[in-house]
Tab-separated table of C-alpha atoms in Angstrom:
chain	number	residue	atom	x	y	z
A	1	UNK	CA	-29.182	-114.675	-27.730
A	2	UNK	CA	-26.170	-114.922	-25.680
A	3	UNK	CA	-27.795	-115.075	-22.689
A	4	UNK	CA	-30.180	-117.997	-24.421
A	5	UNK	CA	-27.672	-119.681	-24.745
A	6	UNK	CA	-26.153	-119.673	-21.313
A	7	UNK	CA	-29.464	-120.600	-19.868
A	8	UNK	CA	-29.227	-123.538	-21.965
A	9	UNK	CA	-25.357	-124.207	-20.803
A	10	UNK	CA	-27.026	-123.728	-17.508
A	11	UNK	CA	-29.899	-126.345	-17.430
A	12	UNK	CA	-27.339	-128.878	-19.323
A	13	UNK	CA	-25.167	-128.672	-16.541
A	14	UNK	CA	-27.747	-129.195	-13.754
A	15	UNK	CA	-29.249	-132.244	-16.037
A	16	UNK	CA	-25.849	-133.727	-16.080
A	17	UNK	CA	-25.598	-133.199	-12.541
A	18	UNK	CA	-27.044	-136.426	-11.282
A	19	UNK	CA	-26.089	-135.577	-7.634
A	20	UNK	CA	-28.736	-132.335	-7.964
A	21	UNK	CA	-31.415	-134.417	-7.976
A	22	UNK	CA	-30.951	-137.119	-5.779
A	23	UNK	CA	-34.630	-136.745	-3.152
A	24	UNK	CA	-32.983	-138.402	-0.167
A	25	UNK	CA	-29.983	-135.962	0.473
A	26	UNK	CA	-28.145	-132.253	-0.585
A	27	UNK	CA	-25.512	-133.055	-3.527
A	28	UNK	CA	-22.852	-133.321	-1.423
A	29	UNK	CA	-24.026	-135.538	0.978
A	30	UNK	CA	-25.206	-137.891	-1.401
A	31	UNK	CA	-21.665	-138.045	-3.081
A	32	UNK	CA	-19.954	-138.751	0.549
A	33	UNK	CA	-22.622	-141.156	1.126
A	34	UNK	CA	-22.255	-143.172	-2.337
A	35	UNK	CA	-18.460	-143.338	-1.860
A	36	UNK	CA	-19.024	-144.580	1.713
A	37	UNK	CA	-21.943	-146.969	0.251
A	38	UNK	CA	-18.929	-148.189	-2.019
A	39	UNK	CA	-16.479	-148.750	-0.195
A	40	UNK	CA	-18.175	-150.572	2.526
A	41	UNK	CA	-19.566	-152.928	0.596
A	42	UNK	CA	-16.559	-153.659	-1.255
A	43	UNK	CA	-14.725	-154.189	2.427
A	44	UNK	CA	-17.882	-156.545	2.899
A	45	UNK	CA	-16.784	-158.376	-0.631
A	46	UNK	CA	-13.399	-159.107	0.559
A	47	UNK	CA	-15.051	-160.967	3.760
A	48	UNK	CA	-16.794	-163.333	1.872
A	49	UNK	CA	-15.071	-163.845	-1.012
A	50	UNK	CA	-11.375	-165.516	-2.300
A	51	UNK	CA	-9.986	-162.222	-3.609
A	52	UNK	CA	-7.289	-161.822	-6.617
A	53	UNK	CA	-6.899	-158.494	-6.042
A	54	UNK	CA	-4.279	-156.142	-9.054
A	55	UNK	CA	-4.526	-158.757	-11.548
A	56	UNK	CA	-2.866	-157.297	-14.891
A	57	UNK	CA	-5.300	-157.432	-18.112
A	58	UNK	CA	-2.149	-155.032	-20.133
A	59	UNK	CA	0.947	-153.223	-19.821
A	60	UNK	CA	-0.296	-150.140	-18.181
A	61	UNK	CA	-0.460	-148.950	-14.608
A	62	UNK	CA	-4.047	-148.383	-14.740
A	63	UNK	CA	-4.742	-151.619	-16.223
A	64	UNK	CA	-5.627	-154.010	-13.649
A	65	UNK	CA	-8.971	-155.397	-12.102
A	66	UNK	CA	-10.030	-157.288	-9.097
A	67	UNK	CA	-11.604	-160.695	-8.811
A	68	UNK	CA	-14.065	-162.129	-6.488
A	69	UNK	CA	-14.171	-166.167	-6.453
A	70	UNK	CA	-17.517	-167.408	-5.992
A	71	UNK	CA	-17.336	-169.465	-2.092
A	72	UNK	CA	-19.788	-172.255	-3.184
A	73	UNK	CA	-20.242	-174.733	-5.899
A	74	UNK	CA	-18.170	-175.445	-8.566
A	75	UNK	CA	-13.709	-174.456	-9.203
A	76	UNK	CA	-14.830	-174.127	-12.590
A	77	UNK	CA	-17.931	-174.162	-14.827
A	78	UNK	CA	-19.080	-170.725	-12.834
A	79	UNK	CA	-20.564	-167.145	-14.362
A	80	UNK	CA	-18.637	-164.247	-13.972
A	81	UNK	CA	-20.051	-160.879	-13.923
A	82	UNK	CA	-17.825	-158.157	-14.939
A	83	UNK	CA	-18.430	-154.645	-13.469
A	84	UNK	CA	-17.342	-151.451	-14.679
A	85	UNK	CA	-17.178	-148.731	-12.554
A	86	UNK	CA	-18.722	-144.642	-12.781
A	87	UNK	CA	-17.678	-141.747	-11.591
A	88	UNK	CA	-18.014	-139.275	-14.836
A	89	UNK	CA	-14.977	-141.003	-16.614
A	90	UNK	CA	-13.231	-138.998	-13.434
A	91	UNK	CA	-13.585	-140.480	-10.278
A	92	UNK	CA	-13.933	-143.640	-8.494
A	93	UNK	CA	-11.892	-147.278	-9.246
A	94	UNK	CA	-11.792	-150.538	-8.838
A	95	UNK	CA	-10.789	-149.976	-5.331
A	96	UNK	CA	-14.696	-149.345	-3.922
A	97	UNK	CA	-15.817	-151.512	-6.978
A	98	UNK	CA	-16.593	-155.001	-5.550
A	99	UNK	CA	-19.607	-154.461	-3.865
A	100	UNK	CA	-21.728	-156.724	-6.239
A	101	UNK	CA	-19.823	-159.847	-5.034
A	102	UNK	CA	-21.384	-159.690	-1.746
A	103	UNK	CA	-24.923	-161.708	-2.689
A	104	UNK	CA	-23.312	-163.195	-6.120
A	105	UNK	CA	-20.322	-165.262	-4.326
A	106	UNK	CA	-22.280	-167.240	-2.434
A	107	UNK	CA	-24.556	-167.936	-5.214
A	108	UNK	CA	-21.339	-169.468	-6.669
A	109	UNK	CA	-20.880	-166.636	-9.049
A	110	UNK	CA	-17.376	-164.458	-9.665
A	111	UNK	CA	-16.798	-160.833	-10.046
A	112	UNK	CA	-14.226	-159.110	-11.451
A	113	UNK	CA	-14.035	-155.089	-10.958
A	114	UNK	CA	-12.720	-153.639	-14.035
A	115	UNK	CA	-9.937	-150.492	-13.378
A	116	UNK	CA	-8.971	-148.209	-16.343
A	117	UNK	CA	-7.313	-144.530	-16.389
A	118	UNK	CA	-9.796	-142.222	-15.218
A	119	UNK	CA	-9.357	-138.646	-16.606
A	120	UNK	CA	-7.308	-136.425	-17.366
A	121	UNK	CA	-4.719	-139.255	-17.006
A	122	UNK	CA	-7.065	-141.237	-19.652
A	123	UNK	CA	-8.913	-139.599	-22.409
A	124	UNK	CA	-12.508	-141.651	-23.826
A	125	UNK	CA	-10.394	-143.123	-26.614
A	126	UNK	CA	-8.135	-145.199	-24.105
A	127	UNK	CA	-10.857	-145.868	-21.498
A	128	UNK	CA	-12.844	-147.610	-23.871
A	129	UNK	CA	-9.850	-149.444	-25.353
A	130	UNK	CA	-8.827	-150.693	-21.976
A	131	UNK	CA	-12.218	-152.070	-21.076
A	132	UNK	CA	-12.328	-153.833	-24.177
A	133	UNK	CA	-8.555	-155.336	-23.359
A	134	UNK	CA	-9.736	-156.101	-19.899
A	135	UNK	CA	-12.703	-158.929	-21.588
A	136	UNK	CA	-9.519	-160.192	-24.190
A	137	UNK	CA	-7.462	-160.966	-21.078
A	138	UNK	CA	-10.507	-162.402	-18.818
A	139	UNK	CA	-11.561	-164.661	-21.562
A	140	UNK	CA	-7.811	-165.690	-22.125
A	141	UNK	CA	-7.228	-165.866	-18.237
A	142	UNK	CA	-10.736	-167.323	-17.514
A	143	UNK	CA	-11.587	-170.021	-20.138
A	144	UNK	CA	-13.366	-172.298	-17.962
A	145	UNK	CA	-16.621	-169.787	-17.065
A	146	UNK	CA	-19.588	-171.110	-18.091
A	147	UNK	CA	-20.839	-167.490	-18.673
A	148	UNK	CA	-19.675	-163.767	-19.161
A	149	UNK	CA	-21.827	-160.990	-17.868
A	150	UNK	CA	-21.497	-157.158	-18.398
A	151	UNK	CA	-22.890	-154.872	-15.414
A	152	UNK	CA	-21.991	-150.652	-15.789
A	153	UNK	CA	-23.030	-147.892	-14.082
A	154	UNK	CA	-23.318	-144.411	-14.968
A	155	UNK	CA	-19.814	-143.744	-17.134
A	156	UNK	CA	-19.562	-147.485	-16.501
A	157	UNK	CA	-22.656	-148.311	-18.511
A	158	UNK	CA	-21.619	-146.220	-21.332
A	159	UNK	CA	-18.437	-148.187	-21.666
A	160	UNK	CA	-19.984	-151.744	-20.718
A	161	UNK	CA	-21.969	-150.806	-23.634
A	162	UNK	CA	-18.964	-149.853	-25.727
A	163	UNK	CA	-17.575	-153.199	-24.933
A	164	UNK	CA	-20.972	-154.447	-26.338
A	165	UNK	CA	-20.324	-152.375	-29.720
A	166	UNK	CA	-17.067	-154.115	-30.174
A	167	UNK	CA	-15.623	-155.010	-33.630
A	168	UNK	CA	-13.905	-158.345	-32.250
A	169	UNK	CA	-11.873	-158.823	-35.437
A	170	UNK	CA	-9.552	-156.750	-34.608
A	171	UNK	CA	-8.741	-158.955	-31.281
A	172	UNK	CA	-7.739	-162.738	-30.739
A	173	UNK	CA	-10.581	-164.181	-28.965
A	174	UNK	CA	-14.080	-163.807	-29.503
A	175	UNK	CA	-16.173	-163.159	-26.429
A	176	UNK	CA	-19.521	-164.594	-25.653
A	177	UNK	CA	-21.262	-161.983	-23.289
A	178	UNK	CA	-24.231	-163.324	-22.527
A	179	UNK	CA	-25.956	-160.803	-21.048
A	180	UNK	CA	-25.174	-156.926	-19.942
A	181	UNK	CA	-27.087	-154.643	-17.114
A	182	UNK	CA	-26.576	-150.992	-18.129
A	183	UNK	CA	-27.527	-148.805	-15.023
A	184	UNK	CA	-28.134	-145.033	-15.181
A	185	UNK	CA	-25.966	-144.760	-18.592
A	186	UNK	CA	-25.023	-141.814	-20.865
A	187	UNK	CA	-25.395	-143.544	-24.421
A	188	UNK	CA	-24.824	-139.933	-26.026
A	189	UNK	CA	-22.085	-137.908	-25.637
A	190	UNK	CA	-22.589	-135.206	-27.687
A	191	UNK	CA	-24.668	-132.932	-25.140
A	192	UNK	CA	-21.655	-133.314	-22.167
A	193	UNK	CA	-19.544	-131.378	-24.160
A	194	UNK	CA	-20.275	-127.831	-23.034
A	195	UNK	CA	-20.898	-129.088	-19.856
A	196	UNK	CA	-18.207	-129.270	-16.785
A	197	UNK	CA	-18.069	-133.268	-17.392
A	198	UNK	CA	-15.892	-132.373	-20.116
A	199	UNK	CA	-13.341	-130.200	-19.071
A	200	UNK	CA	-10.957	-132.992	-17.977
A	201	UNK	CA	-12.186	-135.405	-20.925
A	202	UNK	CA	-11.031	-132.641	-23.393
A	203	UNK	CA	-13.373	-134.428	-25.924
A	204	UNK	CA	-14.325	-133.182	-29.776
A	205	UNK	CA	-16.927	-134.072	-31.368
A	206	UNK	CA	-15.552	-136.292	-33.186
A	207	UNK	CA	-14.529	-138.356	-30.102
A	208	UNK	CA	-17.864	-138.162	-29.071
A	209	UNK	CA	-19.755	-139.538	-31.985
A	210	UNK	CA	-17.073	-142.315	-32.292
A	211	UNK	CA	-17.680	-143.441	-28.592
A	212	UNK	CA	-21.432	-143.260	-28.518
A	213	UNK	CA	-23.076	-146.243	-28.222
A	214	UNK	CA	-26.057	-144.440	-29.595
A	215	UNK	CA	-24.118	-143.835	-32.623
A	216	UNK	CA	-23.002	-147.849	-33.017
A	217	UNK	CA	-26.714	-149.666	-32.798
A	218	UNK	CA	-26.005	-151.650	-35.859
A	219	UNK	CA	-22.166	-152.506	-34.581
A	220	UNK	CA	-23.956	-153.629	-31.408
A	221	UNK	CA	-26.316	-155.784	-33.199
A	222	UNK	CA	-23.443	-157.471	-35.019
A	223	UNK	CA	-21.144	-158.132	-32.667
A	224	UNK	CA	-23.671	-158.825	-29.457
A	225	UNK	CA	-27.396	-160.134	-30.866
A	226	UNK	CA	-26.960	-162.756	-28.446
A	227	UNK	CA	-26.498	-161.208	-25.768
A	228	UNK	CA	-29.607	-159.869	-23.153
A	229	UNK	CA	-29.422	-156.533	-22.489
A	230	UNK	CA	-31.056	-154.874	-19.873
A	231	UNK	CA	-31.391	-151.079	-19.725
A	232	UNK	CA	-32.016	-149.722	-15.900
A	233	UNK	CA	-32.783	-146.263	-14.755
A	234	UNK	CA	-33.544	-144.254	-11.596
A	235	UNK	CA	-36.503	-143.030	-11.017
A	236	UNK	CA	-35.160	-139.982	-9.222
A	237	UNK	CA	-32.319	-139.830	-12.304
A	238	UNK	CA	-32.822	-135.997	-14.164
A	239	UNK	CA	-35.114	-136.039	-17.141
A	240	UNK	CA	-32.067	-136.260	-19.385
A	241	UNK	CA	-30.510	-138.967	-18.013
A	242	UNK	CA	-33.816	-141.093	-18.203
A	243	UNK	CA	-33.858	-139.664	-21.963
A	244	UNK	CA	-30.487	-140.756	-22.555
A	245	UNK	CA	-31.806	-144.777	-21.281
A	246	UNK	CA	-35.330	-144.664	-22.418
A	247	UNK	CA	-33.530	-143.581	-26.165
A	248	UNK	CA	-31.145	-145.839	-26.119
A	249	UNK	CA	-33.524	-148.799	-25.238
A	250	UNK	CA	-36.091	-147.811	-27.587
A	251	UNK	CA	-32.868	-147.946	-30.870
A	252	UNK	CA	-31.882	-151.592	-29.417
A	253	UNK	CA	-35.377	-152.849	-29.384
A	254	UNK	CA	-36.762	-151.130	-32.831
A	255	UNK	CA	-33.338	-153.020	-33.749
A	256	UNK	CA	-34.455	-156.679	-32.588
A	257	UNK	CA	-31.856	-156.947	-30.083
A	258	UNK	CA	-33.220	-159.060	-27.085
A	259	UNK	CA	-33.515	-155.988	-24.466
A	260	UNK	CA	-36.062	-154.838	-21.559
A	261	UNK	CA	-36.140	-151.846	-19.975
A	262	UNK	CA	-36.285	-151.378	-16.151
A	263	UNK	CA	-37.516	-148.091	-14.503
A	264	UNK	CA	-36.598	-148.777	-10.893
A	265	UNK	CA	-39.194	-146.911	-8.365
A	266	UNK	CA	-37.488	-144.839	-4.978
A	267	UNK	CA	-34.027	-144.942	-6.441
A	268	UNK	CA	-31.711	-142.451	-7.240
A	269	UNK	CA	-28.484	-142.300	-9.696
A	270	UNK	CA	-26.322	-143.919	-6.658
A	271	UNK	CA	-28.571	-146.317	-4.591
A	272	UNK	CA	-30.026	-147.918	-7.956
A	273	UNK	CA	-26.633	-149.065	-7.921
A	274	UNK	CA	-25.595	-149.494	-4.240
A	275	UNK	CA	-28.238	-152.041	-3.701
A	276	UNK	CA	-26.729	-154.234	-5.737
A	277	UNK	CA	-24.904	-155.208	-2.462
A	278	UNK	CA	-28.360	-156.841	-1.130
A	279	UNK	CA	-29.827	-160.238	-2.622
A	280	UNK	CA	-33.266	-159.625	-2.360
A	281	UNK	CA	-32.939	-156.222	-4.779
A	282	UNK	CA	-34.499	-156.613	-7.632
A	283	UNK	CA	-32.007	-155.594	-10.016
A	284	UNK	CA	-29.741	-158.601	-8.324
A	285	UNK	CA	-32.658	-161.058	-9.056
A	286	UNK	CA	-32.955	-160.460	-12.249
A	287	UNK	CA	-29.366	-160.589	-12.922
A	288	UNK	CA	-29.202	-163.902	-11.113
A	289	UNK	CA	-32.706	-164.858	-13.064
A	290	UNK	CA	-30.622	-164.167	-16.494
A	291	UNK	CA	-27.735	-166.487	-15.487
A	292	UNK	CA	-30.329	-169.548	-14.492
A	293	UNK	CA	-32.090	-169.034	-18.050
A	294	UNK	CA	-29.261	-168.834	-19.985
């Protein structure tokens, strides 16, 4: 029984290792690679675009993000798409988070890259608060955008998709996301918590049912009905991590929120992401397709 249940530890923990299934690289590699991918599109970013770089959304250290001002068109009136970053809720910032802004500026769109306390500095409770602080202070700093747009990957599209779940009562401003691109998400926390993700994240279960979105369907219909969501996976993600999107997509359309669901061919979990960097990907088209339509 014991050892049943190891096996089972065992094949979590290579599920919810997305870097053990990547086809183009060994796990390491593709790591060093992504971070590279990152960064040097984010150095690419600051090229092109007006950068605000450590702008304050709160008090804390953590709490600050990085905006990209769109080069053409408009000083006001513009979308913004907000991007939060992955890394396992461990790993990465705002620092290699720009990348997106490389096609989207010059289509006269801004970007802001969302930091928040990675772990074990931040626990799930205070990530997820801070993301939802950083949209407060955007739509307080930023009232002249003519549209807000979500865009997370991995641990970033859980919390994007937190920030969709939100009860905005409990906050002074009201936010009208119209649309959010969830890329290679966990939805469901639950399963990560025997598994190494967890061991600086020190979650319960109780943490983990209150910060899964797959938990919060009917909050999310609430507070974001408007809003188009689109739910992306890797082809080359593991079989639970497509479970975790396919799931999650099939609760938000069974609950009549407006949401399609993109399996994206010759990807892994980090290129279905780095490409955003390119203007002809299809993930960026669609995005930029959204903003024209709505």
């Amino acid at each position: 029984m014991l050892q049943e249940k190891e096996m089972k530890k065992d094949e979590l923990e290579r599920q919810y290792s997305p870097s053990q299934w990547s086809h183009r690289m060994a796990a390491d590699d593709v790591i060093k690679s992504h971070v590279a991918s990152l960064k040097e599109g984010t150095e690419r970013a600051r090229g092109v675009a007006k950068t605000l770089l450590d702008v304050p959304y709160g008090e804390g250290q953590g709490e600050k993000m990085d905006v990209y001002m769109p080069t053409t068109g408009p000083t006001e009136g513009y979308p913004l798409v907000i991007y939060i970053h992955g890394g396992y809720w461990q790993f990465l910032s705002k620092e290699e988070s720009g990348f997106m802004a490389v096609p989207l500026v010059q289509k006269g769109v801004a970007v802001a890259a969302v930091g928040y306390d990675i772990a074990p500095k931040g626990n799930m409770d205070l990530m997820v608060s801070q993301v939802r602080r950083s949209i407060v202070s955007i739509v307080q700093q930023y009232s002249h955008i003519s549209g807000m747009y979500l865009c997370g990957h991995s641990a970033g599209a859980h919390l994007a998709a937190m920030v969709l779940c939100t009860d905005w009562s409990q906050y002074s401003v009201t936010p009208r996301i119209k649309g959010a691109f969830l890329v290679s998400g966990i939805y469901d926390l639950l399963p990560i918590l025997s598994t190494y993700v967890n061991e600086p994240l020190k979650m319960t279960e109780e943490v983990a049912l209150r910060n899964s979105p797959s938990q919060l369907v009917p909050h999310l219909k609430h507070s974001s009905s408007a809003c188009h969501i689109v739910v992306a996976v890797a082809q080359n993600d593991s079989p639970e991590f497509r479970k975790q999107s396919e799931d999650f997509f099939k609760a938000l359309e069974s609950s009549g929120l407006k949401v399609i669901f993109e399996d994206i061919p010759d990807t892994d979990h980090f290129n279905i992401i780095e490409q955003f960097v390119d203007r002809d990907y299809h993930l960026t088209q669609l995005l930029l397709k959204l903003m024209d339509d709505s």
